[in-house]
Tab-separated table of C-alpha atoms and ligand atoms in Angstrom:
chain	number	residue	atom	x	y	z
O	1	MET	CA	-91.654	-106.600	53.151
O	2	ALA	CA	-89.971	-103.335	52.084
O	3	LYS	CA	-86.217	-103.268	52.498
O	4	PRO	CA	-84.920	-100.996	55.285
O	5	LYS	CA	-83.430	-97.666	54.160
O	6	ILE	CA	-79.963	-96.788	55.377
O	7	ILE	CA	-78.433	-93.364	54.809
O	8	ILE	CA	-74.713	-92.789	55.211
O	9	VAL	CA	-73.617	-89.159	55.154
O	10	GLY	CA	-69.937	-88.805	54.205
O	11	GLY	CA	-67.724	-90.899	51.961
O	12	GLY	CA	-64.543	-90.380	54.007
O	13	PHE	CA	-62.791	-93.121	55.979
O	14	ALA	CA	-65.713	-93.784	58.338
O	15	GLY	CA	-68.571	-93.559	55.818
O	16	LEU	CA	-66.818	-95.734	53.282
O	17	ALA	CA	-65.986	-98.374	55.906
O	18	ALA	CA	-69.673	-98.430	56.913
O	19	ALA	CA	-70.770	-98.799	53.273
O	20	LYS	CA	-68.329	-101.678	52.768
O	21	ALA	CA	-69.621	-103.475	55.877
O	22	LEU	CA	-73.169	-103.151	54.472
O	23	ARG	CA	-72.326	-104.522	51.044
O	24	LYS	CA	-74.314	-107.739	51.490
O	25	THR	CA	-77.090	-106.319	53.640
O	26	PRO	CA	-80.622	-106.744	52.234
O	27	ALA	CA	-81.286	-103.001	52.441
O	28	LYS	CA	-81.379	-99.886	50.306
O	29	VAL	CA	-78.257	-97.860	51.119
O	30	ASP	CA	-77.802	-94.205	50.071
O	31	LEU	CA	-74.374	-92.644	50.554
O	32	ILE	CA	-74.461	-88.849	50.329
O	33	ASP	CA	-71.294	-86.774	50.028
O	34	ARG	CA	-70.772	-83.165	48.998
O	35	THR	CA	-67.743	-84.174	46.923
O	36	ASN	CA	-67.684	-86.953	44.354
O	37	HIS	CA	-64.470	-88.422	45.775
O	38	HIS	CA	-63.038	-90.238	48.735
O	39	LEU	CA	-59.982	-88.280	49.841
O	40	PHE	CA	-56.885	-89.746	51.464
O	41	GLN	CA	-56.225	-86.765	53.746
O	42	PRO	CA	-52.939	-88.065	55.229
O	43	LEU	CA	-51.236	-87.372	51.878
O	44	LEU	CA	-52.731	-83.917	51.263
O	45	TYR	CA	-49.423	-82.310	52.198
O	46	GLU	CA	-47.766	-84.184	49.310
O	47	VAL	CA	-50.167	-82.518	46.862
O	48	ALA	CA	-49.511	-79.155	48.529
O	49	THR	CA	-45.752	-79.659	48.092
O	50	SER	CA	-46.030	-80.944	44.515
O	51	VAL	CA	-44.966	-84.573	45.123
O	52	LEU	CA	-48.308	-86.071	44.091
O	53	THR	CA	-51.142	-84.979	41.826
O	54	PRO	CA	-54.667	-84.553	43.257
O	55	SER	CA	-55.887	-87.618	41.379
O	56	GLN	CA	-53.277	-89.777	43.141
O	57	ILE	CA	-54.876	-89.280	46.553
O	58	ALA	CA	-58.581	-89.216	45.663
O	59	THR	CA	-60.942	-91.666	43.977
O	60	PRO	CA	-64.566	-91.241	42.872
O	61	ILE	CA	-66.768	-92.755	45.590
O	62	ARG	CA	-69.042	-94.099	42.854
O	63	SER	CA	-66.209	-96.118	41.372
O	64	ILE	CA	-65.097	-97.538	44.749
O	65	LEU	CA	-68.661	-98.744	45.399
O	66	ARG	CA	-69.492	-99.810	41.850
O	67	ASN	CA	-69.917	-103.460	42.864
O	68	HIS	CA	-72.232	-102.620	45.778
O	69	LYS	CA	-75.545	-103.338	44.083
O	70	ASN	CA	-77.551	-102.189	47.119
O	71	THR	CA	-75.843	-98.768	47.292
O	72	THR	CA	-76.688	-95.504	45.532
O	73	VAL	CA	-74.175	-92.650	45.678
O	74	ILE	CA	-75.636	-89.132	45.788
O	75	LEU	CA	-73.628	-85.953	45.270
O	76	GLY	CA	-75.185	-83.440	47.639
O	77	GLU	CA	-74.625	-81.377	50.771
O	78	VAL	CA	-76.593	-82.515	53.802
O	79	THR	CA	-78.064	-79.503	55.564
O	80	GLY	CA	-80.029	-81.013	58.429
O	81	VAL	CA	-81.692	-84.001	60.060
O	82	ASP	CA	-85.246	-84.407	61.368
O	83	LYS	CA	-84.918	-87.093	64.064
O	84	ASP	CA	-88.675	-87.368	64.609
O	85	GLN	CA	-89.632	-87.681	60.954
O	86	LYS	CA	-86.493	-89.814	60.367
O	87	CYS	CA	-85.259	-87.938	57.332
O	88	VAL	CA	-82.201	-86.007	56.244
O	89	PHE	CA	-82.226	-82.935	54.011
O	90	PHE	CA	-79.733	-82.391	51.254
O	91	SER	CA	-79.119	-79.731	48.629
O	92	ASP	CA	-77.411	-79.987	45.286
O	93	ALA	CA	-76.799	-77.639	42.371
O	94	ASP	CA	-80.420	-78.136	41.303
O	95	ARG	CA	-82.551	-78.415	44.438
O	96	GLN	CA	-82.588	-77.225	48.048
O	97	ASN	CA	-83.329	-79.181	51.241
O	98	VAL	CA	-84.634	-82.342	49.596
O	99	PRO	CA	-85.851	-84.779	52.285
O	100	ILE	CA	-84.855	-88.473	52.181
O	101	ALA	CA	-86.275	-90.906	54.703
O	102	TYR	CA	-84.175	-93.404	56.641
O	103	ASP	CA	-84.593	-96.330	59.005
O	104	TYR	CA	-80.920	-96.175	59.987
O	105	LEU	CA	-78.657	-93.134	59.740
O	106	VAL	CA	-74.850	-93.050	59.847
O	107	LEU	CA	-73.361	-89.560	60.159
O	108	ALA	CA	-69.683	-89.593	59.129
O	109	THR	CA	-69.156	-85.979	58.177
O	110	GLY	CA	-65.625	-85.470	59.517
O	111	ALA	CA	-64.130	-82.143	60.546
O	112	SER	CA	-62.973	-78.820	59.125
O	113	HIS	CA	-60.464	-76.159	60.245
O	114	SER	CA	-60.718	-74.364	63.542
O	115	TYR	CA	-59.050	-70.982	63.831
O	116	PHE	CA	-59.653	-70.978	67.598
O	117	GLY	CA	-62.080	-68.064	67.384
O	118	HIS	CA	-59.944	-66.105	64.890
O	119	ASN	CA	-61.929	-66.747	61.733
O	120	GLU	CA	-60.429	-63.588	60.253
O	121	PHE	CA	-57.153	-65.558	59.853
O	122	ALA	CA	-58.792	-67.834	57.273
O	123	GLU	CA	-58.437	-65.303	54.471
O	124	TYR	CA	-54.651	-65.128	54.858
O	125	ALA	CA	-53.812	-68.578	56.220
O	126	PRO	CA	-55.758	-71.261	54.364
O	127	GLY	CA	-55.899	-74.703	55.947
O	128	LEU	CA	-55.285	-78.144	54.507
O	129	LYS	CA	-58.386	-80.284	54.547
O	130	SER	CA	-59.651	-80.762	51.002
O	131	LEU	CA	-58.148	-81.274	47.552
O	132	ALA	CA	-59.012	-77.660	46.736
O	133	ASP	CA	-57.066	-76.547	49.850
O	134	ALA	CA	-54.026	-78.585	48.817
O	135	GLU	CA	-54.108	-77.175	45.277
O	136	ALA	CA	-54.503	-73.652	46.653
O	137	ALA	CA	-51.493	-74.178	48.968
O	138	ARG	CA	-49.432	-75.551	46.068
O	139	ASN	CA	-50.387	-72.559	43.903
O	140	LYS	CA	-49.449	-70.168	46.713
O	141	ILE	CA	-46.054	-71.787	47.288
O	142	LEU	CA	-45.146	-71.972	43.596
O	143	GLN	CA	-46.408	-68.436	42.982
O	144	ALA	CA	-44.175	-67.085	45.745
O	145	PHE	CA	-41.115	-68.377	43.879
O	146	GLU	CA	-42.404	-66.927	40.596
O	147	LEU	CA	-43.040	-63.516	42.193
O	148	ALA	CA	-39.568	-63.522	43.713
O	149	GLU	CA	-37.915	-64.475	40.410
O	150	ALA	CA	-39.778	-61.646	38.654
O	151	GLU	CA	-38.836	-59.126	41.369
O	152	GLU	CA	-35.752	-57.067	40.477
O	153	ASP	CA	-35.326	-55.684	44.009
O	154	PRO	CA	-33.426	-58.374	45.998
O	155	SER	CA	-34.487	-56.785	49.309
O	156	ARG	CA	-38.001	-58.126	48.663
O	157	HIS	CA	-36.898	-61.669	47.996
O	158	ARG	CA	-36.623	-62.618	51.669
O	159	ASP	CA	-40.240	-61.695	52.449
O	160	LEU	CA	-41.540	-63.402	49.335
O	161	LEU	CA	-39.560	-66.519	50.159
O	162	THR	CA	-40.648	-66.805	53.788
O	163	PHE	CA	-43.100	-69.670	54.320
O	164	ILE	CA	-44.909	-69.932	57.631
O	165	LEU	CA	-46.775	-72.966	58.941
O	166	VAL	CA	-48.956	-72.367	61.976
O	167	GLY	CA	-49.345	-75.539	64.060
O	168	ALA	CA	-46.756	-78.283	64.647
O	169	GLY	CA	-48.966	-81.358	64.843
O	170	PRO	CA	-48.378	-84.090	62.228
O	171	THR	CA	-49.716	-81.941	59.345
O	172	GLY	CA	-47.493	-78.937	60.132
O	173	VAL	CA	-44.410	-81.084	60.718
O	174	GLU	CA	-44.953	-83.151	57.558
O	175	MET	CA	-45.616	-80.056	55.479
O	176	ALA	CA	-42.551	-78.192	56.844
O	177	GLY	CA	-40.265	-81.169	56.206
O	178	ALA	CA	-41.598	-81.695	52.677
O	179	LEU	CA	-41.285	-77.996	51.848
O	180	ALA	CA	-37.686	-77.901	53.089
O	181	VAL	CA	-36.780	-80.858	50.864
O	182	PHE	CA	-38.677	-79.325	47.920
O	183	VAL	CA	-36.834	-75.990	47.985
O	184	ARG	CA	-33.422	-77.501	48.626
O	185	THR	CA	-33.579	-80.280	46.029
O	186	THR	CA	-36.203	-80.046	43.266
O	187	LEU	CA	-36.205	-76.265	42.887
O	188	LYS	CA	-32.554	-75.554	43.524
O	189	SER	CA	-31.410	-75.062	39.915
O	190	ASP	CA	-34.620	-73.825	38.294
O	191	PHE	CA	-34.312	-70.105	38.975
O	192	ARG	CA	-31.824	-67.411	37.928
O	193	ARG	CA	-32.438	-64.339	40.111
O	194	ILE	CA	-33.169	-66.184	43.316
O	195	ASP	CA	-31.692	-69.136	45.141
O	196	PRO	CA	-34.653	-71.251	46.329
O	197	ARG	CA	-32.376	-72.800	48.979
O	198	SER	CA	-32.397	-69.442	50.751
O	199	ALA	CA	-36.136	-69.792	51.434
O	200	ARG	CA	-37.022	-69.400	55.105
O	201	ILE	CA	-39.433	-72.005	56.461
O	202	LEU	CA	-40.886	-71.260	59.848
O	203	LEU	CA	-42.959	-73.647	61.944
O	204	VAL	CA	-44.808	-71.911	64.777
O	205	ASN	CA	-46.525	-73.768	67.599
O	206	MET	CA	-48.381	-72.719	70.715
O	207	ALA	CA	-47.323	-75.899	72.587
O	208	SER	CA	-43.803	-76.267	73.935
O	209	ARG	CA	-42.888	-79.082	71.540
O	210	VAL	CA	-43.619	-80.336	68.050
O	211	LEU	CA	-45.876	-83.402	67.654
O	212	PRO	CA	-47.348	-83.064	71.162
O	213	SER	CA	-49.290	-86.330	70.770
O	214	PHE	CA	-46.016	-88.291	70.469
O	215	SER	CA	-43.572	-89.146	73.279
O	216	GLU	CA	-41.082	-86.442	74.302
O	217	SER	CA	-38.110	-88.254	72.809
O	218	LEU	CA	-39.811	-88.692	69.413
O	219	SER	CA	-40.903	-85.095	69.393
O	220	LYS	CA	-37.282	-84.076	70.169
O	221	SER	CA	-35.921	-86.139	67.300
O	222	ALA	CA	-38.579	-84.730	64.911
O	223	LYS	CA	-37.560	-81.192	65.939
O	224	GLN	CA	-33.885	-81.993	65.491
O	225	ARG	CA	-34.578	-83.423	62.059
O	226	LEU	CA	-36.582	-80.342	61.026
O	227	GLU	CA	-33.746	-78.085	62.140
O	228	ASN	CA	-31.243	-80.180	60.188
O	229	LEU	CA	-33.428	-79.629	57.145
O	230	GLY	CA	-33.203	-75.884	57.743
O	231	VAL	CA	-36.679	-75.346	59.243
O	232	GLU	CA	-36.890	-72.681	61.989
O	233	VAL	CA	-39.037	-74.006	64.813
O	234	ARG	CA	-40.679	-71.474	67.169
O	235	LEU	CA	-42.423	-73.070	70.143
O	236	GLY	CA	-44.473	-71.860	73.088
O	237	HIS	CA	-46.162	-68.905	71.396
O	238	SER	CA	-49.519	-68.597	69.731
O	239	VAL	CA	-49.862	-66.385	66.688
O	240	ASP	CA	-51.390	-63.011	67.659
O	241	GLN	CA	-52.194	-61.823	64.173
O	242	ILE	CA	-52.242	-63.001	60.590
O	243	ASP	CA	-52.814	-60.559	57.752
O	244	ALA	CA	-51.829	-59.870	54.167
O	245	ASP	CA	-48.323	-58.905	55.282
O	246	GLY	CA	-47.495	-61.944	57.386
O	247	ILE	CA	-47.877	-62.823	61.065
O	248	VAL	CA	-47.239	-61.390	64.509
O	249	VAL	CA	-45.889	-63.888	67.026
O	250	ALA	CA	-44.647	-63.039	70.526
O	251	GLY	CA	-44.808	-59.350	69.572
O	252	GLU	CA	-42.575	-59.797	66.513
O	253	ARG	CA	-43.855	-59.201	63.008
O	254	ILE	CA	-42.616	-61.674	60.439
O	255	ALA	CA	-43.281	-60.697	56.838
O	256	SER	CA	-44.474	-63.486	54.589
O	257	LYS	CA	-46.595	-63.959	51.509
O	258	THR	CA	-47.343	-67.596	52.307
O	259	VAL	CA	-48.918	-68.575	55.614
O	260	ILE	CA	-50.610	-71.962	55.926
O	261	TRP	CA	-52.804	-72.994	58.831
O	262	THR	CA	-51.962	-76.480	60.083
O	263	ALA	CA	-53.391	-76.140	63.594
O	264	GLY	CA	-56.854	-76.980	65.000
O	265	VAL	CA	-59.816	-78.824	63.570
O	266	ALA	CA	-63.532	-78.366	64.298
O	267	PRO	CA	-66.136	-81.093	63.821
O	268	SER	CA	-68.932	-80.916	61.248
O	269	PRO	CA	-72.300	-79.499	62.430
O	270	ALA	CA	-73.719	-83.005	63.027
O	271	GLY	CA	-74.298	-82.149	66.713
O	272	LYS	CA	-76.373	-79.101	65.721
O	273	TRP	CA	-78.414	-81.059	63.172
O	274	LEU	CA	-79.270	-83.636	65.827
O	275	ASN	CA	-79.542	-81.172	68.707
O	276	VAL	CA	-77.800	-83.615	71.048
O	277	GLU	CA	-75.020	-83.416	73.640
O	278	THR	CA	-71.568	-82.590	72.280
O	279	ASP	CA	-68.122	-82.368	73.885
O	280	ARG	CA	-66.311	-79.017	74.278
O	281	ALA	CA	-65.015	-79.202	70.731
O	282	GLY	CA	-68.552	-79.765	69.380
O	283	ARG	CA	-68.213	-83.481	68.594
O	284	VAL	CA	-71.339	-85.585	69.171
O	285	ARG	CA	-71.143	-87.671	72.353
O	286	ILE	CA	-71.928	-91.242	71.395
O	287	GLN	CA	-72.456	-94.457	73.316
O	288	LYS	CA	-70.368	-97.644	73.270
O	289	ASP	CA	-72.423	-98.956	70.331
O	290	LEU	CA	-71.712	-95.641	68.492
O	291	THR	CA	-75.355	-94.540	68.599
O	292	VAL	CA	-76.724	-91.277	69.920
O	293	PRO	CA	-78.414	-91.595	73.354
O	294	GLY	CA	-82.161	-92.193	72.898
O	295	HIS	CA	-81.807	-92.978	69.182
O	296	SER	CA	-80.627	-96.518	68.533
O	297	GLU	CA	-81.097	-95.918	64.782
O	298	ILE	CA	-78.656	-92.956	64.573
O	299	PHE	CA	-74.908	-93.643	64.479
O	300	VAL	CA	-72.232	-90.936	64.522
O	301	VAL	CA	-68.715	-92.063	63.618
O	302	GLY	CA	-65.215	-90.768	62.861
O	303	ASP	CA	-63.896	-87.240	63.456
O	304	THR	CA	-67.317	-85.797	64.196
O	305	ALA	CA	-67.974	-88.213	67.089
O	306	SER	CA	-66.665	-88.174	70.667
O	307	LEU	CA	-66.131	-91.413	72.576
O	308	ASP	CA	-63.912	-92.085	75.593
O	309	GLN	CA	-61.905	-95.248	75.922
O	310	ASN	CA	-59.831	-95.969	79.057
O	311	GLY	CA	-60.798	-92.534	80.370
O	312	LYS	CA	-59.463	-90.656	77.319
O	313	PRO	CA	-61.241	-89.398	74.205
O	314	LEU	CA	-60.351	-91.337	71.062
O	315	PRO	CA	-58.178	-89.280	68.699
O	316	GLY	CA	-59.368	-87.873	65.357
O	317	VAL	CA	-57.353	-90.239	63.172
O	318	ALA	CA	-58.131	-92.424	60.183
O	319	GLN	CA	-57.932	-95.730	62.097
O	320	VAL	CA	-60.576	-94.652	64.613
O	321	ALA	CA	-62.832	-93.562	61.737
O	322	ILE	CA	-62.347	-96.805	59.786
O	323	GLN	CA	-62.909	-99.057	62.801
O	324	GLN	CA	-65.997	-97.098	63.908
O	325	GLY	CA	-67.484	-97.044	60.396
O	326	ARG	CA	-66.943	-100.792	60.043
O	327	TYR	CA	-68.508	-101.424	63.457
O	328	ALA	CA	-71.595	-99.287	62.721
O	329	GLY	CA	-72.090	-101.063	59.379
O	330	LYS	CA	-71.778	-104.487	60.996
O	331	LEU	CA	-74.188	-103.606	63.808
O	332	ILE	CA	-76.807	-102.352	61.338
O	333	HIS	CA	-76.308	-105.447	59.173
O	334	ASN	CA	-76.853	-107.727	62.173
O	335	ARG	CA	-80.010	-105.872	63.151
O	336	VAL	CA	-81.388	-106.071	59.606
O	337	VAL	CA	-80.738	-109.818	59.276
O	338	GLY	CA	-81.751	-110.543	62.881
O	339	SER	CA	-78.307	-111.644	64.152
O	340	PRO	CA	-77.082	-110.844	67.668
O	341	ALA	CA	-75.402	-107.449	68.070
O	342	PRO	CA	-71.589	-107.376	68.384
O	343	GLY	CA	-70.098	-106.409	71.776
O	344	PRO	CA	-69.402	-102.750	72.554
O	345	PHE	CA	-67.004	-100.881	70.253
O	346	SER	CA	-63.367	-101.073	71.241
O	347	TYR	CA	-60.639	-99.203	69.361
O	348	PHE	CA	-57.503	-101.145	68.546
O	349	ASP	CA	-54.592	-98.702	68.328
O	350	LYS	CA	-52.191	-99.729	65.553
O	351	GLY	CA	-49.883	-96.799	66.266
O	352	THR	CA	-49.186	-93.312	64.974
O	353	MET	CA	-46.598	-92.001	62.559
O	354	ALA	CA	-45.405	-88.731	61.092
O	355	VAL	CA	-42.926	-88.269	58.281
O	356	VAL	CA	-40.249	-85.564	58.537
O	357	GLY	CA	-38.674	-84.959	55.132
O	358	LYS	CA	-37.102	-87.511	52.831
O	359	GLY	CA	-36.410	-90.931	54.356
O	360	PHE	CA	-37.229	-90.037	57.982
O	361	ALA	CA	-40.312	-90.634	60.120
O	362	VAL	CA	-41.272	-91.112	63.758
O	363	LEU	CA	-43.417	-94.038	64.788
O	364	GLN	CA	-45.089	-94.866	68.079
O	365	THR	CA	-47.052	-98.019	68.760
O	366	GLY	CA	-47.583	-99.384	72.278
O	367	LYS	CA	-44.134	-99.407	73.875
O	368	VAL	CA	-42.341	-99.326	70.518
O	369	GLN	CA	-40.844	-95.990	69.519
O	370	LEU	CA	-38.828	-95.606	66.366
O	371	SER	CA	-37.369	-92.733	64.388
O	372	GLY	CA	-35.377	-92.657	61.169
O	373	PHE	CA	-35.353	-94.589	57.910
O	374	LEU	CA	-36.997	-97.799	59.170
O	375	ALA	CA	-39.906	-95.788	60.571
O	376	TRP	CA	-40.167	-94.007	57.217
O	377	LEU	CA	-40.287	-97.335	55.329
O	378	THR	CA	-43.065	-98.510	57.665
O	379	TRP	CA	-44.889	-95.211	57.102
O	380	ALA	CA	-44.621	-95.650	53.322
O	381	VAL	CA	-45.884	-99.256	53.367
O	382	VAL	CA	-48.813	-98.455	55.684
O	383	HIS	CA	-49.890	-95.420	53.651
O	384	LEU	CA	-49.712	-97.323	50.376
O	385	GLN	CA	-51.783	-100.115	51.887
O	386	PHE	CA	-54.563	-97.734	52.930
O	387	LEU	CA	-54.984	-95.964	49.586
O	388	ALA	CA	-58.401	-96.698	48.117
O	389	THR	CA	-57.499	-98.682	44.969
O	390	SER	CA	-54.623	-100.798	43.614
O	391	SER	CA	-54.088	-98.352	40.738
O	392	LEU	CA	-53.493	-95.533	43.252
O	393	ARG	CA	-51.145	-97.770	45.244
O	394	LEU	CA	-49.073	-98.495	42.137
O	395	SER	CA	-49.108	-94.928	40.886
O	396	VAL	CA	-48.102	-93.438	44.269
O	397	PHE	CA	-45.424	-96.093	44.798
O	398	LEU	CA	-43.832	-95.328	41.384
O	399	GLN	CA	-44.024	-91.580	42.010
O	400	TRP	CA	-42.366	-91.956	45.409
O	401	VAL	CA	-39.533	-94.052	43.967
O	402	TRP	CA	-39.077	-91.528	41.140
O	403	THR	CA	-39.083	-88.568	43.507
O	404	TYR	CA	-36.767	-90.339	45.960
O	405	VAL	CA	-34.216	-91.160	43.275
O	406	THR	CA	-34.392	-88.062	41.039
O	407	GLY	CA	-35.842	-85.360	43.295
O	408	GLN	CA	-38.411	-84.633	40.573
O	409	ARG	CA	-42.038	-84.074	41.555
O	410	GLY	CA	-45.356	-85.159	40.096
O	411	ASP	CA	-47.174	-81.846	39.789
O	412	ARG	CA	-45.618	-78.390	39.795
O	413	LEU	CA	-48.373	-76.659	37.895
O	414	ILE	CA	-49.937	-73.419	39.061
O	415	VAL	CA	-53.541	-74.133	38.159
O	416	ASN	CA	-55.395	-70.891	38.090
O	417	HIS	CA	-59.078	-71.668	38.672
O	418	HIS	CA	-59.969	-68.020	39.298
O	419	GLY	CA	-58.214	-65.849	36.744
O	420	ALA	CA	-59.486	-62.535	38.020
O	421	GLU	CA	-58.556	-63.243	41.655
O	422	TYR	CA	-55.064	-64.277	40.633
O	423	ALA	CA	-54.538	-61.151	38.583
O	424	LYS	CA	-55.716	-59.015	41.514
O	425	ALA	CA	-53.518	-60.867	44.031
O	426	ALA	CA	-50.515	-60.472	41.763
O	427	ALA	CA	-51.253	-56.764	41.302
O	428	ASP	CA	-51.705	-56.229	45.067
O	429	ALA	CA	-48.423	-57.967	45.777
O	430	THR	CA	-46.529	-55.779	43.332
O	431	ILE	CA	-47.867	-52.403	44.371
O	432	LYS	CA	-47.767	-52.857	48.141
O	433	PRO	CA	-44.553	-51.303	49.432
O	434	ALA	CA	-45.507	-51.952	53.082
O	435	PHE	CA	-45.150	-55.673	52.516
O	436	ALA	CA	-41.410	-55.366	51.934
O	437	GLY	CA	-40.637	-53.105	54.825
O	438	ARG	CA	-41.893	-55.041	57.881
W	501	FAD	C1	-53.872	-82.865	56.351
W	501	FAD	C2	-54.319	-84.038	57.183
W	501	FAD	C3	-53.417	-85.054	57.466
W	501	FAD	C4	-53.818	-86.150	58.215
W	501	FAD	N1	-52.909	-87.153	58.475
W	501	FAD	C5	-53.306	-88.245	59.136
W	501	FAD	C6	-52.404	-89.339	59.332
W	501	FAD	O1	-51.244	-89.290	58.912
W	501	FAD	N2	-52.880	-90.438	59.983
W	501	FAD	C7	-54.165	-90.504	60.453
W	501	FAD	O2	-54.551	-91.526	61.015
W	501	FAD	N3	-55.023	-89.494	60.290
W	501	FAD	C8	-54.630	-88.373	59.646
W	501	FAD	N4	-55.514	-87.336	59.464
W	501	FAD	C9	-56.841	-87.423	60.072
W	501	FAD	C10	-57.757	-88.293	59.234
W	501	FAD	O3	-57.681	-87.925	57.875
W	501	FAD	C11	-59.166	-88.157	59.775
W	501	FAD	O4	-59.164	-88.603	61.103
W	501	FAD	C12	-60.155	-88.967	58.949
W	501	FAD	O5	-60.212	-88.470	57.637
W	501	FAD	C13	-61.535	-88.941	59.591
W	501	FAD	O6	-62.398	-89.684	58.796
W	501	FAD	P1	-63.953	-89.292	58.712
W	501	FAD	O7	-64.569	-90.303	57.825
W	501	FAD	O8	-64.481	-89.077	60.071
W	501	FAD	O9	-63.950	-87.862	58.013
W	501	FAD	P2	-63.444	-87.460	56.576
W	501	FAD	O10	-62.428	-88.409	56.064
W	501	FAD	O11	-63.077	-86.026	56.695
W	501	FAD	O12	-64.742	-87.615	55.657
W	501	FAD	C14	-65.875	-86.806	55.829
W	501	FAD	C15	-66.660	-86.861	54.544
W	501	FAD	O13	-67.903	-86.262	54.773
W	501	FAD	C16	-68.211	-85.396	53.697
W	501	FAD	N5	-69.084	-84.354	54.249
W	501	FAD	C17	-68.829	-83.505	55.256
W	501	FAD	N6	-69.901	-82.729	55.499
W	501	FAD	C18	-70.852	-83.107	54.622
W	501	FAD	C19	-72.181	-82.666	54.369
W	501	FAD	N7	-72.771	-81.679	55.088
W	501	FAD	N8	-72.883	-83.256	53.392
W	501	FAD	C20	-72.337	-84.245	52.632
W	501	FAD	N9	-71.075	-84.697	52.837
W	501	FAD	C21	-70.355	-84.129	53.828
W	501	FAD	C22	-66.863	-84.872	53.246
W	501	FAD	O14	-66.922	-84.419	51.892
W	501	FAD	C23	-66.001	-86.096	53.417
W	501	FAD	O15	-65.971	-86.884	52.245
W	501	FAD	C24	-55.137	-86.230	58.712
W	501	FAD	C25	-56.052	-85.202	58.427
W	501	FAD	C26	-55.637	-84.118	57.659
W	501	FAD	C27	-56.609	-83.009	57.350
C-alpha cells in the first residue's frame, strides 16, 4: 500500500515540532518553507541590537531534520490550498503554483506585522519578524550613529540620535532595554563628535502600561527599570503619523531617523487559502483536535490558528506553537499506524518572561511573579534550552558571557545588501533641511 503523504507548511516552532513528532511515522512527509532556516524569533531583538549574529539564532531546516529519513524539505512559498483536490500550491525561483498532493496537511505559517490599517507606516517603521528585518534594524541603528558622527552641525545630532519604538509589548520593551544598554556601554567611547550616551530612546504605547499581558506590578517594575536605563516611556497614545521625518504622537511631532514597529501582528493568509471561519484578527478557528471544522485531515497550528481555552484565546507564543505542532504530529502518527487518538489538545502554560536590559527580566508563571536578576537568569537558561541545536546553545552562551563581562557585541557590521538604496537614503538624509527643524 502507498505511504500516506503529509505536507507541513512552515518550519517555525509549530511546523518543526510537528515534523519531529512524525519522525518515525511510515509516511512521506514534505516540509515546505519560504526560508531555508528555522528562526528563533524571541532573540531577534539581540540581532537588531548587535549582541548576536544572524547565524546564532537561525539554523537550516534541512540540517535540523537531516536524520528524518521520511522527510523532504522544500524551499518554496505556498500560495494556496485546494481542499477538494487535497493539494497545496507552491512557487519557487523557478516555477509558479506547483501542486503537491496530500493526505494530511499541517498549516503552520505563523504571523507577520500588522500596522492596524496604516500600511503606509511600513516604509518608515520596519517591523521585527525575520532575520532580514533584524539586520535592517541593526543597519538603521548603526547608520544613525555614523550619520551623526559625520554631521558637523551639532543641532542635527539630537534628531539623528532619537530612536523610537512603537509598541511596548515584550518585543518593544526588550528592544528598548537592549538599545539603552548598547548606547550607554558598548558605543560610549567609539565616537569623537557625538556622545552616544546622549541618544534619546522613546517607547510609545497605545495601552496605559508596558507589557499589558503581564500583571500590573510586573509591568510597573519593567517601566521603572526602563526609565532607570534612560528610556522615555510614553503611554496611552497611539501614533497618528509616521513618515520620513519621524512620528506624530498626541499632536506632537518627534523628529527621528530611526522608528521601529514593535506593535501588532497579523496571521498568515491560511484562513483565505482554506476559505474557512477566522477570528477577528484573521486566525483560523480550529477545533480541540486542532483540525479545521469539516476537514479532519487539515490541521492549523501556532500563530496562525485561533483556539480558546478556559474561555480565552491562546496567546501567540512559542510554547503554544510547539505544543500544538507536537500534538498535530502525534495525532497524525496515531491515525497512520492505527492507534487511538490522543485526548483533546490542552495547552500547558509554562509562564511568560521579558528581559529589560542587562541582568533584569520579569517572569510570570501561575501565581509566581518575579522581577530582577533571578528572573533574568531563568530567562537566559530557558532561551538557551530552546535554541535549535547544541552548537547554537554553546555559541550564544559564550557570546552572552562575553557581552555581559566586557560589554562587547557579536556583530556591529552595517551590511549593505542594496548599495543603491543606501546611497540614496544617505543622500536624502543629508540634503533634507526639514528633518532637522521639526
Ligand atoms: C520579535 C519577536 C519576539 C518574540 N518573543 C517571544 C518570546 O520571548 N517568547 C515567546 O514565547 N514567543 C515570542 N514570540 C512569538 C513566537 O516567536 C511565535 O509565537 C512563534 O514563532 C509562532 O510559531 P509558528 O510556528 O506559529 O510561526 P513561526 O515561528 O513564525 O513560523 C512560521 C514559518 O512559516 C513559514 N511561512 C510562512 N508563510 C509561508 C508560506 N506562504 N509558504 C512557506 N512558508 C511560509 C515562515 O518562513 C516560518 O518559517 C516572539 C515573536 C517575535 C516576532
